[in-house]
Short mmCIF file of C-alpha atoms in Angstrom, two decimals:
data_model
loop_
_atom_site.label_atom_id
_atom_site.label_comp_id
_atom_site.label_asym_id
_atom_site.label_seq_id
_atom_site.Cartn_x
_atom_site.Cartn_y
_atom_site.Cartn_z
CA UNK A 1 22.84 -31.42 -7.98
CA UNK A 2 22.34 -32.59 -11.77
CA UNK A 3 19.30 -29.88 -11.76
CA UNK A 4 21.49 -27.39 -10.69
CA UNK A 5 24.24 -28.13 -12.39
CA UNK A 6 21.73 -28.24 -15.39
CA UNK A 7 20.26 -24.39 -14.85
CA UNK A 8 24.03 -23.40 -14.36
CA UNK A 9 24.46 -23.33 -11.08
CA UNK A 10 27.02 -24.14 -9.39
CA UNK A 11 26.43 -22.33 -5.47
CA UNK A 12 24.20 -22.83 -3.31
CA UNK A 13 24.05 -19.69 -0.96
CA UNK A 14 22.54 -21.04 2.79
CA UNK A 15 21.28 -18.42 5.02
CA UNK A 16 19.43 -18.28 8.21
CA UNK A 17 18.40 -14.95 10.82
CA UNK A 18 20.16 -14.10 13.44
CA UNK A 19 18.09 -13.04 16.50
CA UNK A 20 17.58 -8.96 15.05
CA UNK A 21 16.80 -10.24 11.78
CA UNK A 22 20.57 -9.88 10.47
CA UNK A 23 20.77 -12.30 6.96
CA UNK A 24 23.59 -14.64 8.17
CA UNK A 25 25.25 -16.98 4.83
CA UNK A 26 27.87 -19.12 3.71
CA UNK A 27 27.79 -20.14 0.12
CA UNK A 28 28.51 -23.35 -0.58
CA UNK A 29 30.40 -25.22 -3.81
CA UNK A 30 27.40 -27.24 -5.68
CA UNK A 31 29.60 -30.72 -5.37
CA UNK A 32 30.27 -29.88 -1.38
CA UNK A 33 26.22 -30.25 -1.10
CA UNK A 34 25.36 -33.53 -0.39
CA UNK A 35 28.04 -33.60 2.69
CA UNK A 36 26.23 -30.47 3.97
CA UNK A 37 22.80 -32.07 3.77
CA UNK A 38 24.61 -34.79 5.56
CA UNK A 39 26.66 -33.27 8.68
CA UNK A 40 25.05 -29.60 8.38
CA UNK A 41 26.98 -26.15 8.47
CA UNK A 42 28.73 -25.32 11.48
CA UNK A 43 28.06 -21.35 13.17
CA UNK A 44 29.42 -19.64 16.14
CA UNK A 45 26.75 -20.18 18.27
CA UNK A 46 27.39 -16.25 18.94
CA UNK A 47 26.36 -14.62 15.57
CA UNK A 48 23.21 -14.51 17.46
CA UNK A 49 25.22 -12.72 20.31
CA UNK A 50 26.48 -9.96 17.94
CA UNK A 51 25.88 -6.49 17.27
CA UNK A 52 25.35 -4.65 14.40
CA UNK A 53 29.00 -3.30 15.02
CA UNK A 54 30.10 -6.85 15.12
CA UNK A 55 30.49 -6.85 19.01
CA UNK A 56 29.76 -10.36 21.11
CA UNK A 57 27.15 -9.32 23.87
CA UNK A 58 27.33 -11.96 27.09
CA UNK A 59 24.44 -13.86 26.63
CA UNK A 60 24.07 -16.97 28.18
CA UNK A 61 25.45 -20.25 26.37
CA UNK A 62 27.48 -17.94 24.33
CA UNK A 63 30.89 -16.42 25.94
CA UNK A 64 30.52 -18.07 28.92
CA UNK A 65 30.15 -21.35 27.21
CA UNK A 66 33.57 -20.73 25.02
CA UNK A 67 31.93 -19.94 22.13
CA UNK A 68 29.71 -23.02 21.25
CA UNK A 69 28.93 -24.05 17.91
CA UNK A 70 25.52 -24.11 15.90
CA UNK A 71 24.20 -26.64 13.26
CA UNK A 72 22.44 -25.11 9.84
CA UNK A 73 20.70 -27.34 8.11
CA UNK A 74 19.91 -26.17 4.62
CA UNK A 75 15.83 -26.40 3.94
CA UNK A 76 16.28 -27.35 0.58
CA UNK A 77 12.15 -26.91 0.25
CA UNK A 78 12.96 -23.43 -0.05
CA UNK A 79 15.87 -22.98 -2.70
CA UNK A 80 15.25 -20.39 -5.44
CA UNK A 81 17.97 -19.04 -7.67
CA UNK A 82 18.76 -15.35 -7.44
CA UNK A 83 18.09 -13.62 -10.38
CA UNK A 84 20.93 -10.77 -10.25
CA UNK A 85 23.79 -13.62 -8.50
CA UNK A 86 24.56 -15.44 -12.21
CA UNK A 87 25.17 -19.37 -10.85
CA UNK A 88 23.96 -18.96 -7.69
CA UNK A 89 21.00 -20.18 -5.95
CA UNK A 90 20.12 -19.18 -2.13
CA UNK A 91 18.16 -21.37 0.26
CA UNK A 92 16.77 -21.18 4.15
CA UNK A 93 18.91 -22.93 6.51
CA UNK A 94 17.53 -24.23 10.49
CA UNK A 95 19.80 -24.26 13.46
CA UNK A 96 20.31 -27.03 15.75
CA UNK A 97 21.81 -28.20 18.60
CA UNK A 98 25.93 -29.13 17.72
CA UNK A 99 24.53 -32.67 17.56
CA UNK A 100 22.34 -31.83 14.79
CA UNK A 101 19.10 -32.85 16.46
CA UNK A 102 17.25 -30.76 18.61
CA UNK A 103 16.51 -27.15 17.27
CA UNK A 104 18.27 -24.32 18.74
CA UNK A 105 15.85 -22.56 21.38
CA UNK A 106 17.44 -18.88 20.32
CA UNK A 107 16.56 -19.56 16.40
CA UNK A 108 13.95 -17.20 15.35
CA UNK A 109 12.37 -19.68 12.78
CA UNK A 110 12.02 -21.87 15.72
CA UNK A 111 10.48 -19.52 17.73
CA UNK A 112 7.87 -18.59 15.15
CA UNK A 113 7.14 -22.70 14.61
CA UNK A 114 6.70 -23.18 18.40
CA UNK A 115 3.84 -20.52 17.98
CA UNK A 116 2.44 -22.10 14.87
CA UNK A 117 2.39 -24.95 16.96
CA UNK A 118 0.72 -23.66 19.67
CA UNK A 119 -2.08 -21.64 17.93
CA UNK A 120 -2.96 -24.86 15.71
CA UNK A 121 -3.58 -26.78 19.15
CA UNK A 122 -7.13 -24.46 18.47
CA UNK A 123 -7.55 -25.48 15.10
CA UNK A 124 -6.65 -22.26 14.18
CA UNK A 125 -4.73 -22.23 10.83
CA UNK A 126 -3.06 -18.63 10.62
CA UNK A 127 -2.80 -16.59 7.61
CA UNK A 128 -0.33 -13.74 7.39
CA UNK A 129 0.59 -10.86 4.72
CA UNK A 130 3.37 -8.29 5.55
CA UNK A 131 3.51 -5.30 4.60
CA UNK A 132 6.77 -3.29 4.47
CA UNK A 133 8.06 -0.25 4.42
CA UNK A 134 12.05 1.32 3.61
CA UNK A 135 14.18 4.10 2.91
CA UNK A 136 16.82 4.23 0.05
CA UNK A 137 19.73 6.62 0.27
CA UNK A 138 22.00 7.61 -1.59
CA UNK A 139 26.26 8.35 -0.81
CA UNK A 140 26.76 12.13 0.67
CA UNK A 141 30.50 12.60 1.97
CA UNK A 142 29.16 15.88 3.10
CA UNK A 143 26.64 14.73 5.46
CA UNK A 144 27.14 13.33 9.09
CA UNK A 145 26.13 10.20 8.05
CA UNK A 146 27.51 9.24 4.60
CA UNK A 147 24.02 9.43 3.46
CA UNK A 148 21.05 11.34 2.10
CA UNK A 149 18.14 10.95 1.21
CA UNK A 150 17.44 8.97 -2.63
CA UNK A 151 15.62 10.78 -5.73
CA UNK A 152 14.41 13.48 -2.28
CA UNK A 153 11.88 15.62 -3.14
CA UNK A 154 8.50 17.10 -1.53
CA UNK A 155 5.05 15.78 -2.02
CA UNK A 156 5.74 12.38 -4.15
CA UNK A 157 3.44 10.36 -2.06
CA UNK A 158 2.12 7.03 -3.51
CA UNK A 159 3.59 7.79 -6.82
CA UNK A 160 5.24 5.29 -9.14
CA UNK A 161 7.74 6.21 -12.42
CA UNK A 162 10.75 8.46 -12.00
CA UNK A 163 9.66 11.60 -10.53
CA UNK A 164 10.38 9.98 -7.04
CA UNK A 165 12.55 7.41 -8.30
CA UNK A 166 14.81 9.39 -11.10
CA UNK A 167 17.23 5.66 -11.04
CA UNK A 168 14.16 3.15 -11.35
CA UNK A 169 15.00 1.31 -7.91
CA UNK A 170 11.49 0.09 -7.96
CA UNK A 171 10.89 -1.46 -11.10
CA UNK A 172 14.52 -3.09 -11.01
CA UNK A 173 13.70 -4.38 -7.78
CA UNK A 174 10.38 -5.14 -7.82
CA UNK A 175 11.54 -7.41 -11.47
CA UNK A 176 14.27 -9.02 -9.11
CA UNK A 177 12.20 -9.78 -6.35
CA UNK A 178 9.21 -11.37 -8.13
CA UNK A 179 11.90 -13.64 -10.41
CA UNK A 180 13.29 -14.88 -6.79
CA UNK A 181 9.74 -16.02 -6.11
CA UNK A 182 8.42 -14.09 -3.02
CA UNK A 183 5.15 -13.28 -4.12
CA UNK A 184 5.09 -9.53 -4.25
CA UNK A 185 2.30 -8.02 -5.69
CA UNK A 186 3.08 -4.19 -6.33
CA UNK A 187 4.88 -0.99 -5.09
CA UNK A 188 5.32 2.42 -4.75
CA UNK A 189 6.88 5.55 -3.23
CA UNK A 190 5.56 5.84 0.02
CA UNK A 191 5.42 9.31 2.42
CA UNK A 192 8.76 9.89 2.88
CA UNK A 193 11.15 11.48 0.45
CA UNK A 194 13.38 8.16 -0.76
CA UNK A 195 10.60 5.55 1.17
CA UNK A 196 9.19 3.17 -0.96
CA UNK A 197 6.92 0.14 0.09
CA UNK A 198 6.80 -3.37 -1.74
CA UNK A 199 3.60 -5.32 -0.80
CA UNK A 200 3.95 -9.25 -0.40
CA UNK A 201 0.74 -11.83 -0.83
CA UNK A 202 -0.57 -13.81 1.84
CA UNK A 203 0.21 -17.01 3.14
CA UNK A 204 0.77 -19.46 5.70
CA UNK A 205 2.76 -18.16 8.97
CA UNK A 206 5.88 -19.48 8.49
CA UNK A 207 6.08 -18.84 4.55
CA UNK A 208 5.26 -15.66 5.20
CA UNK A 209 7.73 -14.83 7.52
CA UNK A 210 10.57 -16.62 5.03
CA UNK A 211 9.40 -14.08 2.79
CA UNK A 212 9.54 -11.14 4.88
CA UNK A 213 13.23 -11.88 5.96
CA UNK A 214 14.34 -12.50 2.21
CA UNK A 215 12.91 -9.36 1.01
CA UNK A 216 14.08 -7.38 3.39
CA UNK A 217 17.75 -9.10 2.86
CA UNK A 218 17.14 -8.87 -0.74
CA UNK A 219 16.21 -5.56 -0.91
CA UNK A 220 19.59 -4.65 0.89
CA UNK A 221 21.50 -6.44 -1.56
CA UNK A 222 20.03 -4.89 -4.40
CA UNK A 223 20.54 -1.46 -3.26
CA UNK A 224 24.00 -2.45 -2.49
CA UNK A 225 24.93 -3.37 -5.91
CA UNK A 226 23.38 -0.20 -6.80
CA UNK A 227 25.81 2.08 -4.97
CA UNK A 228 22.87 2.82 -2.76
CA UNK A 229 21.67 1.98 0.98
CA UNK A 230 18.41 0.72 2.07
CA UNK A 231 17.47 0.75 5.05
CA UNK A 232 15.03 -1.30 7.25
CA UNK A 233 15.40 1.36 10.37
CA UNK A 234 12.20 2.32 12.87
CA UNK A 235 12.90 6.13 11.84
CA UNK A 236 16.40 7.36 10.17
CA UNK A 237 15.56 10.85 9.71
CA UNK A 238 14.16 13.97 12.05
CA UNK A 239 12.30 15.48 9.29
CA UNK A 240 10.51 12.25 8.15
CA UNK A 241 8.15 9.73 9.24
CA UNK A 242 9.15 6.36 9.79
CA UNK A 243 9.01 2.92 8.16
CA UNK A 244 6.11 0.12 9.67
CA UNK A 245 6.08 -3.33 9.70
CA UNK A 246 1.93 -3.93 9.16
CA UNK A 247 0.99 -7.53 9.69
CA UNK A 248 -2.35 -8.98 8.10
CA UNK A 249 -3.46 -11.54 10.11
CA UNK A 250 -6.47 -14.25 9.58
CA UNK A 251 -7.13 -17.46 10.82
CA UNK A 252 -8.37 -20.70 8.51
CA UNK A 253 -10.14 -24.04 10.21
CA UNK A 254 -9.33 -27.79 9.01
CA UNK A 255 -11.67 -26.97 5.89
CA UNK A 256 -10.19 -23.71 5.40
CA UNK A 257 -13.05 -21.37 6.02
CA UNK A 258 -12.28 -17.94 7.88
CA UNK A 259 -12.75 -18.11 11.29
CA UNK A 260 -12.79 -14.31 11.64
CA UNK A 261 -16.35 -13.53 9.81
CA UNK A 262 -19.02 -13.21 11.30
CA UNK A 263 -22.82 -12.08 11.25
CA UNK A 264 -22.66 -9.72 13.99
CA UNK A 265 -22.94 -5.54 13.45
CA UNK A 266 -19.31 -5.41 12.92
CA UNK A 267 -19.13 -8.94 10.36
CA UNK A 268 -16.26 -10.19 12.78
CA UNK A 269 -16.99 -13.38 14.85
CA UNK A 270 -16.50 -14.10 18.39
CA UNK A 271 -12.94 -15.59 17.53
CA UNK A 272 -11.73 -12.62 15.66
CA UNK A 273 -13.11 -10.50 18.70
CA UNK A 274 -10.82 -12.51 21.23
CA UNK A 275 -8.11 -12.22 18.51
CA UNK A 276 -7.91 -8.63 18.75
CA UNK A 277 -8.34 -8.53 22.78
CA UNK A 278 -5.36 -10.72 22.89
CA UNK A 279 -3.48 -8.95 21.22
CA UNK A 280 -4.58 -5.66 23.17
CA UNK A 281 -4.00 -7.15 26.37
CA UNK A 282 -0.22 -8.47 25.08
CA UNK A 283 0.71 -4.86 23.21
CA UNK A 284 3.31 -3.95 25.71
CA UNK A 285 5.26 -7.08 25.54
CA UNK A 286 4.83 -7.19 21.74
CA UNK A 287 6.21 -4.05 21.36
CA UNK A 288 9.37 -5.27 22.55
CA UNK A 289 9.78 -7.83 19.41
CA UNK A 290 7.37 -5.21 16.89
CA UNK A 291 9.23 -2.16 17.48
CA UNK A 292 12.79 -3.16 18.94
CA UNK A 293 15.34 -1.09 18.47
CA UNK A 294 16.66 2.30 21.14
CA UNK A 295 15.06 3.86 17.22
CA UNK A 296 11.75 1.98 17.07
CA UNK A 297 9.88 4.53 19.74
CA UNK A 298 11.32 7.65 18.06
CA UNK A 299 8.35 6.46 15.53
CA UNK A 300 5.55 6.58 18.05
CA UNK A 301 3.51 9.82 18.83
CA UNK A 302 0.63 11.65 18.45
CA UNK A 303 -0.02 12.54 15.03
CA UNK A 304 2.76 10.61 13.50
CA UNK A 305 0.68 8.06 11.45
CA UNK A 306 2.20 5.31 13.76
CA UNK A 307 0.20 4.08 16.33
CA UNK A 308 0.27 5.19 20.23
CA UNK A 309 -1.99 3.96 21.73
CA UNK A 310 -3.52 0.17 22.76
CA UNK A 311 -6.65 0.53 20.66
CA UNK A 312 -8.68 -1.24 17.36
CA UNK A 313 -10.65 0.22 15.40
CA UNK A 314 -12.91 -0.74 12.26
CA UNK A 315 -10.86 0.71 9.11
CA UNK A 316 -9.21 3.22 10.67
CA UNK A 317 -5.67 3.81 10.55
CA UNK A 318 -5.02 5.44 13.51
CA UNK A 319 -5.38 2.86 15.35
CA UNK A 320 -3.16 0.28 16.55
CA UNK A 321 -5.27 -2.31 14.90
CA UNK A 322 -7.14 -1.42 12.12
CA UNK A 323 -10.02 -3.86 10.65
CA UNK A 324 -9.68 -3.48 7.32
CA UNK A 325 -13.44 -2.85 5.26
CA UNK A 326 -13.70 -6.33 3.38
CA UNK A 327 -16.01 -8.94 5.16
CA UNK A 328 -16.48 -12.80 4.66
CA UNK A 329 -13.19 -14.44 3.10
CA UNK A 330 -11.18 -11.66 3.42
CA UNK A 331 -12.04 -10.74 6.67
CA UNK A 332 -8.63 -9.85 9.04
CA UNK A 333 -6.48 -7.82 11.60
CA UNK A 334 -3.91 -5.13 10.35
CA UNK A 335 -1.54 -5.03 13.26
CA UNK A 336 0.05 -1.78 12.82
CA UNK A 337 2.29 -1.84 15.53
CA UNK A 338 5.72 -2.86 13.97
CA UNK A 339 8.09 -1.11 12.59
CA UNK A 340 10.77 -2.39 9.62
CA UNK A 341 13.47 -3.20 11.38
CA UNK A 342 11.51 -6.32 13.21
CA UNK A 343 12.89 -9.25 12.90
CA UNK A 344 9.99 -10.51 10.79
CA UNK A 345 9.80 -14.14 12.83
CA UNK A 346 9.74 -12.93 15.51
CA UNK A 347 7.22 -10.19 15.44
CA UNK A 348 4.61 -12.99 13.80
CA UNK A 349 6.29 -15.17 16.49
CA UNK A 350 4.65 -12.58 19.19
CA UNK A 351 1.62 -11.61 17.28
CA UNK A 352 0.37 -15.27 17.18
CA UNK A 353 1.06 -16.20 20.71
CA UNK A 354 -0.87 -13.03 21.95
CA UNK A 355 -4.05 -14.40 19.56
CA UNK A 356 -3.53 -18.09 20.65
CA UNK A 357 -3.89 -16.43 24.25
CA UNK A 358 -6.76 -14.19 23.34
CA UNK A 359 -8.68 -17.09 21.97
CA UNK A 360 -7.64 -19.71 24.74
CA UNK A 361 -8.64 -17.56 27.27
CA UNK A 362 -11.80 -16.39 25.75
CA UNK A 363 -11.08 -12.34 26.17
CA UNK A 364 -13.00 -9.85 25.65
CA UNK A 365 -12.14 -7.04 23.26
CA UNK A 366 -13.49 -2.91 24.27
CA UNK A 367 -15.23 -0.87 21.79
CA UNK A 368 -13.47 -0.08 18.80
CA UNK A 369 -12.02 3.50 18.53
CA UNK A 370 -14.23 6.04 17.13
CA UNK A 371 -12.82 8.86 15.53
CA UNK A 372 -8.86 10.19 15.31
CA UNK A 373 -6.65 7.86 17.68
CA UNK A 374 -4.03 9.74 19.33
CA UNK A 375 -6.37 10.76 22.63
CA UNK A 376 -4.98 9.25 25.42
CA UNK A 377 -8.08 9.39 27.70
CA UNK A 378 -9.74 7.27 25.32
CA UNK A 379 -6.83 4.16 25.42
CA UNK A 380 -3.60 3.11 27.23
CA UNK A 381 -0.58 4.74 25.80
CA UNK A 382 2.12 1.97 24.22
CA UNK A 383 5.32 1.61 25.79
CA UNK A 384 7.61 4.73 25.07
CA UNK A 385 11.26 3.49 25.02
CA UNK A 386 12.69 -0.01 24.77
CA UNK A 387 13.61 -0.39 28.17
CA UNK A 388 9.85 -0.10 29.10
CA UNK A 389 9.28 -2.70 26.31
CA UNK A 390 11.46 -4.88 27.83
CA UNK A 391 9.99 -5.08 31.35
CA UNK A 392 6.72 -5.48 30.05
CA UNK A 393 8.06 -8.72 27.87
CA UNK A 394 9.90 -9.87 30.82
CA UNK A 395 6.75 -9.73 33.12
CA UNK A 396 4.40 -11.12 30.37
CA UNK A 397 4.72 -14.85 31.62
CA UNK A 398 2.04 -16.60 29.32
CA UNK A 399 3.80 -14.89 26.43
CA UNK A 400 6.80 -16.28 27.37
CA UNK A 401 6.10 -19.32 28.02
CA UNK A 402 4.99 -19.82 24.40
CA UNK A 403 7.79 -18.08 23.20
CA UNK A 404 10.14 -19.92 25.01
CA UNK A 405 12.06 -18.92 28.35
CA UNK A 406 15.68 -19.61 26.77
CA UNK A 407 14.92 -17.67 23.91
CA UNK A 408 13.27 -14.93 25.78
CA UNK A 409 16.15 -14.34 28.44
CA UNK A 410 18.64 -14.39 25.61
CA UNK A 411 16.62 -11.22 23.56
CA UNK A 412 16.24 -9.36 27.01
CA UNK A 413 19.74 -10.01 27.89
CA UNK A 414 20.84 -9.27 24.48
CA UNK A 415 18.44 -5.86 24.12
CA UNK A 416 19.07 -4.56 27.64
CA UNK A 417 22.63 -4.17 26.53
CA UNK A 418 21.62 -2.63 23.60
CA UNK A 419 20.39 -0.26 26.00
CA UNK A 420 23.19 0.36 28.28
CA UNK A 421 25.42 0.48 25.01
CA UNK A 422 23.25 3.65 23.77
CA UNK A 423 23.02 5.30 27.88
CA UNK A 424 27.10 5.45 27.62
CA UNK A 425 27.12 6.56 24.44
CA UNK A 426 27.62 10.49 23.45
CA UNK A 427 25.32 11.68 20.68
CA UNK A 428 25.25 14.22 18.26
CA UNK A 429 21.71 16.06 20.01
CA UNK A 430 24.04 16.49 23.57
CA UNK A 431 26.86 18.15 21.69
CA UNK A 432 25.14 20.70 20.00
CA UNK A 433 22.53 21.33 22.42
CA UNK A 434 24.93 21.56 25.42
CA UNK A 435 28.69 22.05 24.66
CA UNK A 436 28.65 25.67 23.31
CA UNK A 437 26.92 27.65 26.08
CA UNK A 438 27.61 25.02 29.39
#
């Protein structure tokens, strides 16, 4: 408090994820902090329940339950101040049981620990860098949406400066996001007209996922405050290509070397090998946590610069997962498979337990693709709509059980009527494609 109070703060914003990777808060008065370190922050056990349209979705332990409460605990190991929030600093909160000491099983931090957990019973030490991507629009009251496209214009791939950016977004928010201390490195305009990517540094599993979900919360708020929108969604326009979630993945030993080099033709080890065959051999379940949203599979295709099918390959980025060409140290997976609006935990959650059962299991990875990968005689083809996702988490027992079952049935319960939701619902395509001439 008297450091705080010292650097002029006097709020502590505490925030946790809710199960889609929603930044849930509540700040709190500087003096009111050492009674909220005590007793903890009480939550409606059902933010984890709710929508992005603020509906409750009957999951169980929620509704059913009359509306339980959750405990936060603020993880004061992780409190920064915000650099554009004068007197405020933000921190990490974990949720418990009401009692305050078991963890709740639905809390994606827990999740992701539970697989930390379980891939370090193999003295395997993961090592993770995100990569992610984002549009930015700007207001429109003439389009359908609100929205258009930010600073759009044709052909101002990996460029930096104002010809794509014409209100310095970047280099406001890249200032912001290295003063809140989440190690990014660099950034640019991506593809897309309005995309832009910010790339984060490396580190352990759990760090890494902290910073995923604060940049990606960050990044909103900034935008925000700009008059502007950014958006973590799979694919928000037709005419565009959509934003990825690419995962770096590596794994240290006790004395930290890299157990994914190797000697062999390919420099990758036997480890790495049963790395990437787990995570082959769990694709279709992972999709359901990578690429989650009715949105996420309007990514996927041939030609689309996503992936499609269940394939590796050695630095190629048509492929699922792509070996980047550095060797010894820096040898690691790309796992191309998500998209932006994961909920970061999670998908490193997933990713981890499908190497932990790759390894354990000793599996054996096929040859790596050769060539373009969008053949689909050469590979099987990814799931192609959530629902399909879904089933194939659901029937993915070893990836559940290090997951969690309670967890696990409350995402399926929770996505399936994200489905349902989106079946009843009237869209935009159906009106003008049938309602004139039928």
């Amino acid at each position: 408090m008297e450091r705080l109070t010292a650097h002029g703060v006097d709020v502590v914003r505490v925030s946790f994820t809710d199960l889609i990777g929603v930044e849930r808060a509540r700040d709190v008065l500087v003096e009111r902090l050492p009674s909220v370190m005590e007793h903890g922050l009480s939550f409606c056990r059902a933010i984890y329940h709710t929508t992005p349209r603020g509906d409750t979705v009957e999951v169980a332990g929620g509704l059913d339950a009359g509306l339980p409460d959750i405990c936060i605990r603020p993880d004061l190991s992780t409190l920064v101040t915000m650099p554009w929030e004068e007197g405020v600093a933000s921190c990490l909160g974990d949720a418990f049981e009401p009692d305050g000491a078991e963890p709740a099983a639905e809390a994606p931090r827990e999740v992701l620990r539970r697989a930390i957990d379980k891939i370090a019973e193999l003295g395997l030490d993961p090592v993770v860098g995100p990569e992610l991507e984002y549009y930015v629009c700007e207001p429109d009251p003439s389009a359908p949406s609100g929205w258009r496209r930010y600073s759009d214009a044709p052909g101002n791939v990996y460029t930096a400066g104002r010809k794509g950016d014409t209100g310095g977004h970047l280099l406001r928010t890249l200032r912001h996001l290295r003063d809140l201390g989440l190690g990014v490195t660099m950034g640019n305009h991506e593809f897309g007209g309005g995309q832009f990517e910010i790339n984060l540094d490396h580190s352990a599993a759990l760090d890494a996922a902290d910073r995923a979900f604060r940049f990606k919360a960050a990044v909103q708020e900034l935008a925000r405050a700009d008059g502007l929108l950014a958006t973590f969604m799979a694919k928000p326009f037709n005419d565009e290509g959509g934003s990825g979630f690419h995962v770096h993945l590596s794994c240290l030993d006790a004395e930290g070397r890299n157990l994914f080099q190797g000697e062999g033709p390919d420099g990758l080890s036997e480890t790495a090998h049963q790395a990437i065959a787990g995570v082959l051999e769990h694709a279709p379940a992972l999709a359901a946590l990578f690429n989650p949203t009715i949105n996420s599979y309007k990514r996927f295709g041939p030609d689309s610069l996503a992936p499609w099918l269940i394939d590796w390959g050695l630095d190629n980025r048509s492929a699922m997962v792509r070996i980047p060409p550095e060797r010894g140290a820096a040898s690691r997976l790309e796992v191309r498979l998500g998209d932006a609006s994961a909920n970061p935990y999670l998908g490193i959650a997933g990713l981890l337990a499908a190497v932990y059962l790759g390894v354990r299991d000793k599996l054996s990875a096929p040859a790596p693709l050769e060539g373009y990968g969008y053949d689909a005689t050469k590979a099987p083809v990814l799931p192609g709509d959530l629902p399909t996702a879904l089933d194939a988490l659901a029937a993915d027992t070893a990836l559940v059980e290090v997951l969690g079952e309670e967890f696990v049935s409350a995402f399926l319960t929770y996505k399936r009527d994200e489905v349902a939701r989106f079946h009843r619902h009237v869209t935009d395509w159906e009106f003008g494609e049938y309602a004139y001439h039928l």
